[in-house]
């Protein structure tokens, strides 16, 4: 399996968690760690995964870390679960909007 590109990680994490996703992503992924569930990953890891591998000088960035392969399927499952939840919420919103739009104040 090819390594997950940092842009794909960032896009998926932003969809799940919003613009301030890095520290929450560490907490979200913690329970899914392949070596056992934990409350959180090291909160610096998402920052390191998204850091450039090389500095402008051409030297390897000491802060950079590769995205572990287990993150890709976990992020995919979490996104699928979130999409299902949003679909359920959208259905409830449509039904409730119909109620409100047809509300009779004289009831």
N, CA, C and O atoms as a Tinker XYZ file with bonds, in Angstrom:
   428  protein
     1  N      0.856000   -1.178000    0.000000    73     2
     2  CA     0.000000    0.000000    0.000000    64     1     3
     3  C      0.899000    1.237000    0.000000    63     2     4     5
     4  O      1.862000    1.324000    0.762000    81     3
     5  N      0.568000    2.177000   -0.857000    73     3     6
     6  CA     1.325000    3.432000   -0.904000    64     5     7
     7  C      1.028000    4.254000    0.347000    63     6     8     9
     8  O     -0.072000    4.212000    0.898000    81     7
     9  N      2.030000    4.992000    0.770000    73     7    10
    10  CA     1.861000    5.841000    1.953000    64     9    11
    11  C      0.819000    6.918000    1.678000    63    10    12    13
    12  O      0.716000    7.433000    0.564000    81    11
    13  N      0.065000    7.241000    2.690000    73    11    14
    14  CA    -0.940000    8.297000    2.581000    64    13    15
    15  C     -0.233000    9.635000    2.405000    63    14    16    17
    16  O      0.681000    9.962000    3.162000    81    15
    17  N     -0.643000   10.391000    1.429000    73    15    18
    18  CA    -0.055000   11.713000    1.194000    64    17    19
    19  C     -0.575000   12.663000    2.273000    63    18    20    21
    20  O     -1.752000   12.607000    2.627000    81    19
    21  N      0.284000   13.529000    2.794000    73    19    22
    22  CA    -0.154000   14.467000    3.831000    64    21    23
    23  C     -1.365000   15.307000    3.432000    63    22    24    25
    24  O     -2.180000   15.645000    4.289000    81    23
    25  N     -1.501000   15.650000    2.155000    73    23    26
    26  CA    -2.664000   16.437000    1.727000    64    25    27
    27  C     -3.961000   15.644000    1.906000    63    26    28    29
    28  O     -4.993000   16.208000    2.272000    81    27
    29  N     -3.905000   14.341000    1.649000    73    27    30
    30  CA    -5.089000   13.490000    1.824000    64    29    31
    31  C     -5.433000   13.354000    3.308000    63    30    32    33
    32  O     -6.606000   13.362000    3.680000    81    31
    33  N     -4.418000   13.230000    4.143000    73    31    34
    34  CA    -4.645000   13.185000    5.584000    64    33    35
    35  C     -5.284000   14.482000    6.056000    63    34    36    37
    36  O     -6.266000   14.463000    6.799000    81    35
    37  N     -4.733000   15.597000    5.629000    73    35    38
    38  CA    -5.257000   16.891000    6.066000    64    37    39
    39  C     -6.700000   17.092000    5.602000    63    38    40    41
    40  O     -7.539000   17.555000    6.375000    81    39
    41  N     -6.992000   16.752000    4.355000    73    39    42
    42  CA    -8.346000   16.923000    3.828000    64    41    43
    43  C     -9.344000   16.094000    4.636000    63    42    44    45
    44  O    -10.387000   16.601000    5.050000    81    43
    45  N     -9.020000   14.816000    4.860000    73    43    46
    46  CA    -9.924000   13.954000    5.628000    64    45    47
    47  C    -10.084000   14.414000    7.061000    63    46    48    49
    48  O    -11.192000   14.400000    7.598000    81    47
    49  N     -8.995000   14.822000    7.684000    73    47    50
    50  CA    -9.063000   15.277000    9.073000    64    49    51
    51  C     -9.869000   16.565000    9.192000    63    50    52    53
    52  O    -10.616000   16.741000   10.155000    81    51
    53  N     -9.725000   17.466000    8.222000    73    51    54
    54  CA   -10.525000   18.701000    8.248000    64    53    55
    55  C    -12.013000   18.399000    8.086000    63    54    56    57
    56  O    -12.850000   19.040000    8.723000    81    55
    57  N    -12.345000   17.425000    7.237000    73    55    58
    58  CA   -13.751000   17.039000    7.090000    64    57    59
    59  C    -14.315000   16.516000    8.402000    63    58    60    61
    60  O    -15.453000   16.822000    8.759000    81    59
    61  N    -13.530000   15.738000    9.112000    73    59    62
    62  CA   -13.993000   15.155000   10.373000    64    61    63
    63  C    -14.000000   16.139000   11.530000    63    62    64    65
    64  O    -14.912000   16.129000   12.356000    81    63
    65  N    -12.981000   16.993000   11.588000    73    63    66
    66  CA   -12.725000   17.733000   12.817000    64    65    67
    67  C    -12.683000   19.250000   12.666000    63    66    68    69
    68  O    -12.609000   19.963000   13.666000    81    67
    69  N    -12.728000   19.751000   11.447000    73    67    70
    70  CA   -12.660000   21.196000   11.256000    64    69    71
    71  C    -11.228000   21.684000   11.104000    63    70    72    73
    72  O    -10.287000   20.896000   11.012000    81    71
    73  N    -11.090000   22.999000   11.081000    73    71    74
    74  CA    -9.793000   23.598000   10.779000    64    73    75
    75  C     -8.735000   23.349000   11.845000    63    74    76    77
    76  O     -7.550000   23.256000   11.525000    81    75
    77  N     -9.134000   23.243000   13.080000    73    75    78
    78  CA    -8.178000   22.994000   14.173000    64    77    79
    79  C     -8.154000   21.495000   14.463000    63    78    80    81
    80  O     -8.569000   21.059000   15.537000    81    79
    81  N     -7.670000   20.719000   13.514000    73    79    82
    82  CA    -7.814000   19.274000   13.556000    64    81    83
    83  C     -6.625000   18.517000   14.135000    63    82    84    85
    84  O     -6.768000   17.344000   14.478000    81    83
    85  N     -5.477000   19.132000   14.253000    73    83    86
    86  CA    -4.270000   18.349000   14.529000    64    85    87
    87  C     -4.282000   17.673000   15.901000    63    86    88    89
    88  O     -4.105000   16.457000   15.979000    81    87
    89  N     -4.483000   18.413000   16.963000    73    87    90
    90  CA    -4.527000   17.778000   18.282000    64    89    91
    91  C     -5.757000   16.867000   18.439000    63    90    92    93
    92  O     -5.635000   15.764000   18.972000    81    91
    93  N     -6.948000   17.315000   17.980000    73    91    94
    94  CA    -8.091000   16.398000   18.043000    64    93    95
    95  C     -7.873000   15.106000   17.245000    63    94    96    97
    96  O     -8.396000   14.054000   17.616000    81    95
    97  N     -7.105000   15.181000   16.155000    73    95    98
    98  CA    -6.831000   13.979000   15.373000    64    97    99
    99  C     -6.034000   12.972000   16.206000    63    98   100   101
   100  O     -6.274000   11.767000   16.122000    81    99
   101  N     -5.104000   13.458000   16.994000    73    99   102
   102  CA    -4.329000   12.555000   17.871000    64   101   103
   103  C     -5.268000   11.837000   18.840000    63   102   104   105
   104  O     -5.108000   10.642000   19.088000    81   103
   105  N     -6.243000   12.559000   19.386000    73   103   106
   106  CA    -7.207000   11.929000   20.302000    64   105   107
   107  C     -8.130000   10.965000   19.554000    63   106   108   109
   108  O     -8.445000    9.885000   20.055000    81   107
   109  N     -8.556000   11.356000   18.369000    73   107   110
   110  CA    -9.464000   10.520000   17.584000    64   109   111
   111  C     -8.805000    9.194000   17.189000    63   110   112   113
   112  O     -9.448000    8.145000   17.209000    81   111
   113  N     -7.536000    9.249000   16.837000    73   111   114
   114  CA    -6.842000    8.042000   16.391000    64   113   115
   115  C     -6.351000    7.160000   17.535000    63   114   116   117
   116  O     -6.111000    5.969000   17.335000    81   115
   117  N     -6.199000    7.728000   18.732000    73   115   118
   118  CA    -5.669000    6.969000   19.860000    64   117   119
   119  C     -6.339000    5.632000   20.095000    63   118   120   121
   120  O     -5.646000    4.622000   20.223000    81   119
   121  N     -7.664000    5.584000   20.158000    73   119   122
   122  CA    -8.329000    4.298000   20.417000    64   121   123
   123  C     -8.140000    3.260000   19.308000    63   122   124   125
   124  O     -8.439000    2.082000   19.505000    81   123
   125  N     -7.651000    3.688000   18.152000    73   123   126
   126  CA    -7.502000    2.789000   17.002000    64   125   127
   127  C     -6.061000    2.333000   16.787000    63   126   128   129
   128  O     -5.775000    1.648000   15.805000    81   127
   129  N     -5.158000    2.697000   17.683000    73   127   130
   130  CA    -3.748000    2.353000   17.507000    64   129   131
   131  C     -3.589000    0.839000   17.438000    63   130   132   133
   132  O     -4.175000    0.118000   18.245000    81   131
   133  N     -2.806000    0.352000   16.487000    73   131   134
   134  CA    -2.692000   -1.105000   16.327000    64   133   135
   135  C     -2.007000   -1.815000   17.496000    63   134   136   137
   136  O     -2.164000   -3.025000   17.658000    81   135
   137  N     -1.259000   -1.087000   18.301000    73   135   138
   138  CA    -0.617000   -1.704000   19.465000    64   137   139
   139  C     -1.494000   -1.637000   20.708000    63   138   140   141
   140  O     -1.062000   -2.007000   21.800000    81   139
   141  N     -2.705000   -1.172000   20.544000    73   139   142
   142  CA    -3.637000   -1.110000   21.665000    64   141   143
   143  C     -4.230000    0.268000   21.824000    63   142   144   145
   144  O     -3.598000    1.288000   21.552000    81   143
   145  N     -5.450000    0.258000   22.268000    73   143   146
   146  CA    -6.194000    1.504000   22.447000    64   145   147
   147  C     -5.503000    2.389000   23.478000    63   146   148   149
   148  O     -4.953000    1.906000   24.468000    81   147
   149  N     -5.544000    3.675000   23.229000    73   147   150
   150  CA    -5.031000    4.674000   24.158000    64   149   151
   151  C     -5.888000    5.916000   24.040000    63   150   152   153
   152  O     -6.577000    6.106000   23.037000    81   151
   153  N     -5.852000    6.752000   25.043000    73   151   154
   154  CA    -6.670000    7.972000   25.032000    64   153   155
   155  C     -6.283000    8.880000   23.881000    63   154   156   157
   156  O     -7.144000    9.536000   23.295000    81   155
   157  N     -5.009000    8.928000   23.550000    73   155   158
   158  CA    -4.536000    9.816000   22.501000    64   157   159
   159  C     -3.175000    9.349000   22.016000    63   158   160   161
   160  O     -2.425000    8.700000   22.744000    81   159
   161  N     -2.875000    9.689000   20.782000    73   159   162
   162  CA    -1.504000    9.574000   20.299000    64   161   163
   163  C     -0.736000   10.773000   20.844000    63   162   164   165
   164  O     -1.331000   11.687000   21.416000    81   163
   165  N      0.546000   10.771000   20.672000    73   163   166
   166  CA     1.340000   11.955000   20.995000    64   165   167
   167  C      0.751000   13.107000   20.180000    63   166   168   169
   168  O      0.699000   13.010000   18.954000    81   167
   169  N      0.306000   14.192000   20.815000    73   167   170
   170  CA    -0.348000   15.271000   20.071000    64   169   171
   171  C      0.558000   15.974000   19.071000    63   170   172   173
   172  O      0.080000   16.745000   18.239000    81   171
   173  N      1.855000   15.716000   19.142000    73   171   174
   174  CA     2.771000   16.304000   18.160000    64   173   175
   175  C      2.777000   15.534000   16.843000    63   174   176   177
   176  O      3.206000   16.069000   15.820000    81   175
   177  N      2.310000   14.296000   16.853000    73   175   178
   178  CA     2.402000   13.467000   15.646000    64   177   179
   179  C      1.695000   14.063000   14.435000    63   178   180   181
   180  O      2.313000   14.140000   13.373000    81   179
   181  N      0.424000   14.493000   14.531000    73   179   182
   182  CA    -0.191000   15.074000   13.330000    64   181   183
   183  C      0.593000   16.272000   12.784000    63   182   184   185
   184  O      0.649000   16.464000   11.569000    81   183
   185  N      1.189000   17.067000   13.649000    73   183   186
   186  CA     2.017000   18.178000   13.179000    64   185   187
   187  C      3.223000   17.647000   12.411000    63   186   188   189
   188  O      3.608000   18.201000   11.381000    81   187
   189  N      3.810000   16.580000   12.916000    73   187   190
   190  CA     4.990000   15.998000   12.282000    64   189   191
   191  C      4.651000   15.311000   10.970000    63   190   192   193
   192  O      5.429000   15.361000   10.017000    81   191
   193  N      3.477000   14.660000   10.922000    73   191   194
   194  CA     3.064000   14.010000    9.683000    64   193   195
   195  C      2.857000   15.030000    8.567000    63   194   196   197
   196  O      3.069000   14.727000    7.393000    81   195
   197  N      2.443000   16.232000    8.939000    73   195   198
   198  CA     2.143000   17.260000    7.940000    64   197   199
   199  C      3.311000   18.206000    7.694000    63   198   200   201
   200  O      3.227000   19.082000    6.833000    81   199
   201  N      4.386000   18.040000    8.433000    73   199   202
   202  CA     5.568000   18.873000    8.216000    64   201   203
   203  C      6.222000   18.459000    6.889000    63   202   204   205
   204  O      6.100000   17.306000    6.475000    81   203
   205  N      6.902000   19.373000    6.235000    73   203   206
   206  CA     7.605000   18.973000    5.005000    64   205   207
   207  C      8.741000   18.008000    5.335000    63   206   208   209
   208  O      9.427000   18.153000    6.347000    81   207
   209  N      8.920000   17.030000    4.469000    73   207   210
   210  CA     9.985000   16.051000    4.709000    64   209   211
   211  C     11.361000   16.703000    4.591000    63   210   212   213
   212  O     12.300000   16.339000    5.299000    81   211
   213  N     11.460000   17.670000    3.687000    73   211   214
   214  CA    12.741000   18.342000    3.477000    64   213   215
   215  C     12.597000   19.833000    3.717000    63   214   216   217
   216  O     11.580000   20.442000    3.383000    81   215
   217  N     13.619000   20.396000    4.295000    73   215   218
   218  CA    13.665000   21.836000    4.528000    64   217   219
   219  C     14.082000   22.534000    3.243000    63   218   220   221
   220  O     14.607000   21.885000    2.338000    81   219
   221  N     13.861000   23.857000    3.140000    73   219   222
   222  CA    14.282000   24.580000    1.929000    64   221   223
   223  C     15.772000   24.404000    1.618000    63   222   224   225
   224  O     16.180000   24.523000    0.463000    81   223
   225  N     16.573000   24.126000    2.625000    73   223   226
   226  CA    18.012000   23.907000    2.424000    64   225   227
   227  C     18.301000   22.575000    1.736000    63   226   228   229
   228  O     19.426000   22.337000    1.297000    81   227
   229  N     17.288000   21.697000    1.638000    73   227   230
   230  CA    17.477000   20.379000    1.059000    64   229   231
   231  C     17.760000   19.311000    2.096000    63   230   232   233
   232  O     17.794000   18.125000    1.769000    81   231
   233  N     17.962000   19.708000    3.326000    73   231   234
   234  CA    18.205000   18.744000    4.399000    64   233   235
   235  C     16.878000   18.166000    4.875000    63   234   236   237
   236  O     15.830000   18.809000    4.813000    81   235
   237  N     16.964000   16.933000    5.349000    73   235   238
   238  CA    15.764000   16.287000    5.888000    64   237   239
   239  C     15.311000   17.041000    7.138000    63   238   240   241
   240  O     16.122000   17.415000    7.984000    81   239
   241  N     14.014000   17.252000    7.233000    73   239   242
   242  CA    13.422000   17.952000    8.362000    64   241   243
   243  C     13.416000   17.020000    9.570000    63   242   244   245
   244  O     12.799000   15.956000    9.503000    81   243
   245  N     14.084000   17.379000   10.680000    73   243   246
   246  CA    14.101000   16.480000   11.839000    64   245   247
   247  C     12.731000   16.338000   12.513000    63   246   248   249
   248  O     12.513000   15.387000   13.264000    81   247
   249  N     11.820000   17.255000   12.260000    73   247   250
   250  CA    10.480000   17.170000   12.856000    64   249   251
   251  C      9.566000   16.228000   12.078000    63   250   252   253
   252  O      8.586000   15.731000   12.631000    81   251
   253  N      9.867000   15.973000   10.806000    73   251   254
   254  CA     8.990000   15.181000    9.948000    64   253   255
   255  C      8.938000   13.728000   10.402000    63   254   256   257
   256  O      9.947000   13.153000   10.810000    81   255
   257  N      7.733000   13.141000   10.323000    73   255   258
   258  CA     7.540000   11.712000   10.542000    64   257   259
   259  C      6.609000   11.193000    9.453000    63   258   260   261
   260  O      5.673000   11.888000    9.055000    81   259
   261  N      6.856000    9.978000    8.967000    73   259   262
   262  CA     5.940000    9.413000    7.966000    64   261   263
   263  C      4.602000    9.069000    8.618000    63   262   264   265
   264  O      4.533000    8.770000    9.810000    81   263
   265  N      3.563000    9.117000    7.826000    73   263   266
   266  CA     2.226000    8.739000    8.302000    64   265   267
   267  C      2.184000    7.207000    8.353000    63   266   268   269
   268  O      2.414000    6.554000    7.336000    81   267
   269  N      1.896000    6.636000    9.509000    73   267   270
   270  CA     1.870000    5.170000    9.600000    64   269   271
   271  C      0.779000    4.574000    8.711000    63   270   272   273
   272  O     -0.287000    5.171000    8.557000    81   271
   273  N      1.034000    3.409000    8.129000    73   271   274
   274  CA     0.054000    2.798000    7.217000    64   273   275
   275  C     -1.307000    2.532000    7.848000    63   274   276   277
   276  O     -2.314000    2.553000    7.139000    81   275
   277  N     -1.374000    2.285000    9.146000    73   275   278
   278  CA    -2.655000    1.972000    9.787000    64   277   279
   279  C     -3.603000    3.170000    9.815000    63   278   280   281
   280  O     -4.809000    2.995000    9.986000    81   279
   281  N     -3.076000    4.381000    9.649000    73   279   282
   282  CA    -3.910000    5.586000    9.713000    64   281   283
   283  C     -4.886000    5.635000    8.534000    63   282   284   285
   284  O     -6.026000    6.072000    8.692000    81   283
   285  N     -4.445000    5.191000    7.363000    73   283   286
   286  CA    -5.276000    5.298000    6.155000    64   285   287
   287  C     -6.619000    4.576000    6.299000    63   286   288   289
   288  O     -7.655000    5.210000    6.101000    81   287
   289  N     -6.651000    3.280000    6.633000    73   287   290
   290  CA    -7.966000    2.622000    6.746000    64   289   291
   291  C     -8.790000    3.144000    7.921000    63   290   292   293
   292  O    -10.018000    3.188000    7.841000    81   291
   293  N     -8.134000    3.536000    9.001000    73   291   294
   294  CA    -8.883000    4.075000   10.147000    64   293   295
   295  C     -9.557000    5.378000    9.746000    63   294   296   297
   296  O    -10.740000    5.576000   10.022000    81   295
   297  N     -8.817000    6.263000    9.101000    73   295   298
   298  CA    -9.393000    7.530000    8.659000    64   297   299
   299  C    -10.527000    7.284000    7.662000    63   298   300   301
   300  O    -11.547000    7.972000    7.698000    81   299
   301  N    -10.350000    6.310000    6.779000    73   299   302
   302  CA   -11.409000    5.971000    5.830000    64   301   303
   303  C    -12.676000    5.506000    6.528000    63   302   304   305
   304  O    -13.774000    5.930000    6.165000    81   303
   305  N    -12.537000    4.632000    7.533000    73   303   306
   306  CA   -13.716000    4.155000    8.276000    64   305   307
   307  C    -14.384000    5.296000    9.043000    63   306   308   309
   308  O    -15.610000    5.398000    9.060000    81   307
   309  N    -13.584000    6.148000    9.675000    73   307   310
   310  CA   -14.150000    7.262000   10.430000    64   309   311
   311  C    -14.897000    8.234000    9.516000    63   310   312   313
   312  O    -15.941000    8.767000    9.892000    81   311
   313  N    -14.366000    8.459000    8.331000    73   311   314
   314  CA   -15.058000    9.328000    7.369000    64   313   315
   315  C    -16.364000    8.693000    6.905000    63   314   316   317
   316  O    -17.373000    9.386000    6.774000    81   315
   317  N    -16.359000    7.390000    6.654000    73   315   318
   318  CA   -17.581000    6.698000    6.223000    64   317   319
   319  C    -18.641000    6.766000    7.317000    63   318   320   321
   320  O    -19.815000    7.003000    7.032000    81   319
   321  N    -18.229000    6.558000    8.578000    73   319   322
   322  CA   -19.178000    6.652000    9.690000    64   321   323
   323  C    -19.737000    8.068000    9.809000    63   322   324   325
   324  O    -20.929000    8.247000   10.055000    81   323
   325  N    -18.882000    9.067000    9.635000    73   323   326
   326  CA   -19.334000   10.470000    9.713000    64   325   327
   327  C    -20.303000   10.776000    8.573000    63   326   328   329
   328  O    -21.298000   11.471000    8.777000    81   327
   329  N    -20.022000   10.267000    7.384000    73   327   330
   330  CA   -20.918000   10.496000    6.247000    64   329   331
   331  C    -22.294000    9.896000    6.518000    63   330   332   333
   332  O    -23.310000   10.517000    6.207000    81   331
   333  N    -22.336000    8.690000    7.096000    73   331   334
   334  CA   -23.620000    8.076000    7.429000    64   333   335
   335  C    -24.377000    8.910000    8.452000    63   334   336   337
   336  O    -25.588000    9.095000    8.332000    81   335
   337  N    -23.667000    9.413000    9.456000    73   335   338
   338  CA   -24.301000   10.251000   10.473000    64   337   339
   339  C    -24.841000   11.541000    9.851000    63   338   340   341
   340  O    -25.946000   11.973000   10.179000    81   339
   341  N    -24.078000   12.148000    8.967000    73   339   342
   342  CA   -24.542000   13.372000    8.303000    64   341   343
   343  C    -25.768000   13.101000    7.442000    63   342   344   345
   344  O    -26.671000   13.935000    7.364000    81   343
   345  N    -25.803000   11.929000    6.789000    73   343   346
   346  CA   -26.980000   11.576000    5.987000    64   345   347
   347  C    -28.212000   11.430000    6.872000    63   346   348   349
   348  O    -29.297000   11.888000    6.512000    81   347
   349  N    -28.044000   10.785000    8.048000    73   347   350
   350  CA   -29.177000   10.667000    8.981000    64   349   351
   351  C    -29.628000   12.046000    9.447000    63   350   352   353
   352  O    -30.826000   12.326000    9.491000    81   351
   353  N    -28.683000   12.903000    9.790000    73   351   354
   354  CA   -29.018000   14.249000   10.248000    64   353   355
   355  C    -29.686000   15.057000    9.145000    63   354   356   357
   356  O    -30.609000   15.826000    9.416000    81   355
   357  N    -29.231000   14.894000    7.904000    73   355   358
   358  CA   -29.846000   15.611000    6.789000    64   357   359
   359  C    -31.302000   15.192000    6.623000    63   358   360   361
   360  O    -32.164000   16.035000    6.378000    81   359
   361  N    -31.584000   13.896000    6.753000    73   359   362
   362  CA   -32.964000   13.419000    6.679000    64   361   363
   363  C    -33.823000   14.006000    7.783000    63   362   364   365
   364  O    -34.953000   14.426000    7.533000    81   363
   365  N    -33.299000   14.039000    9.004000    73   363   366
   366  CA   -34.053000   14.634000   10.107000    64   365   367
   367  C    -34.283000   16.121000    9.863000    63   366   368   369
   368  O    -35.358000   16.645000   10.152000    81   367
   369  N    -33.255000   16.805000    9.325000    73   367   370
   370  CA   -33.397000   18.239000    9.052000    64   369   371
   371  C    -34.461000   18.485000    7.986000    63   370   372   373
   372  O    -35.245000   19.426000    8.105000    81   371
   373  N    -34.498000   17.647000    6.938000    73   371   374
   374  CA   -35.523000   17.799000    5.894000    64   373   375
   375  C    -36.922000   17.593000    6.470000    63   374   376   377
   376  O    -37.839000   18.363000    6.184000    81   375
   377  N    -37.078000   16.551000    7.282000    73   375   378
   378  CA   -38.396000   16.271000    7.858000    64   377   379
   379  C    -38.825000   17.394000    8.806000    63   378   380   381
   380  O    -39.979000   17.820000    8.779000    81   379
   381  N    -37.915000   17.866000    9.628000    73   379   382
   382  CA   -38.279000   18.913000   10.575000    64   381   383
   383  C    -38.519000   20.246000    9.866000    63   382   384   385
   384  O    -39.383000   21.020000   10.279000    81   383
   385  N    -37.765000   20.516000    8.808000    73   383   386
   386  CA   -38.023000   21.760000    8.076000    64   385   387
   387  C    -39.414000   21.743000    7.463000    63   386   388   389
   388  O    -40.079000   22.778000    7.416000    81   387
   389  N    -39.869000   20.571000    6.986000    73   387   390
   390  CA   -41.218000   20.472000    6.429000    64   389   391
   391  C    -42.257000   20.750000    7.512000    63   390   392   393
   392  O    -43.259000   21.417000    7.253000    81   391
   393  N    -42.024000   20.243000    8.723000    73   391   394
   394  CA   -42.934000   20.519000    9.832000    64   393   395
   395  C    -42.989000   22.016000   10.098000    63   394   396   397
   396  O    -44.071000   22.592000   10.213000    81   395
   397  N    -41.835000   22.638000   10.194000    73   395   398
   398  CA   -41.786000   24.074000   10.510000    64   397   399
   399  C    -42.373000   24.934000    9.402000    63   398   400   401
   400  O    -43.063000   25.917000    9.670000    81   399
   401  N    -42.097000   24.561000    8.155000    73   399   402
   402  CA   -42.616000   25.351000    7.038000    64   401   403
   403  C    -44.133000   25.229000    6.903000    63   402   404   405
   404  O    -44.779000   26.095000    6.313000    81   403
   405  N    -44.696000   24.160000    7.447000    73   403   406
   406  CA   -46.149000   23.951000    7.391000    64   405   407
   407  C    -46.812000   24.194000    8.739000    63   406   408   409
   408  O    -47.955000   23.789000    8.949000    81   407
   409  N    -46.123000   24.835000    9.628000    73   407   410
   410  CA   -46.624000   25.063000   10.991000    64   409   411
   411  C    -47.826000   26.011000   10.947000    63   410   412   413
   412  O    -47.809000   27.039000   10.271000    81   411
   413  N    -48.820000   25.647000   11.657000    73   411   414
   414  CA   -50.021000   26.490000   11.762000    64   413   415
   415  C    -50.053000   27.055000   13.173000    63   414   416   417
   416  O    -50.225000   26.313000   14.140000    81   415
   417  N    -49.888000   28.351000   13.291000    73   415   418
   418  CA   -49.828000   28.988000   14.621000    64   417   419
   419  C    -51.155000   28.876000   15.374000    63   418   420   421
   420  O    -51.181000   29.053000   16.592000    81   419
   421  N    -52.211000   28.598000   14.701000    73   419   422
   422  CA   -53.521000   28.516000   15.347000    64   421   423
   423  C    -53.835000   27.121000   15.862000    63   422   424   425
   424  O    -54.954000   26.877000   16.312000    81   423
   425  N    -52.908000   26.225000   15.812000    73   423   426
   426  CA   -53.149000   24.848000   16.283000    64   425   427
   427  C    -53.529000   24.806000   17.712000    63   426   428
   428  O    -53.764000   23.727000   18.257000    81   427
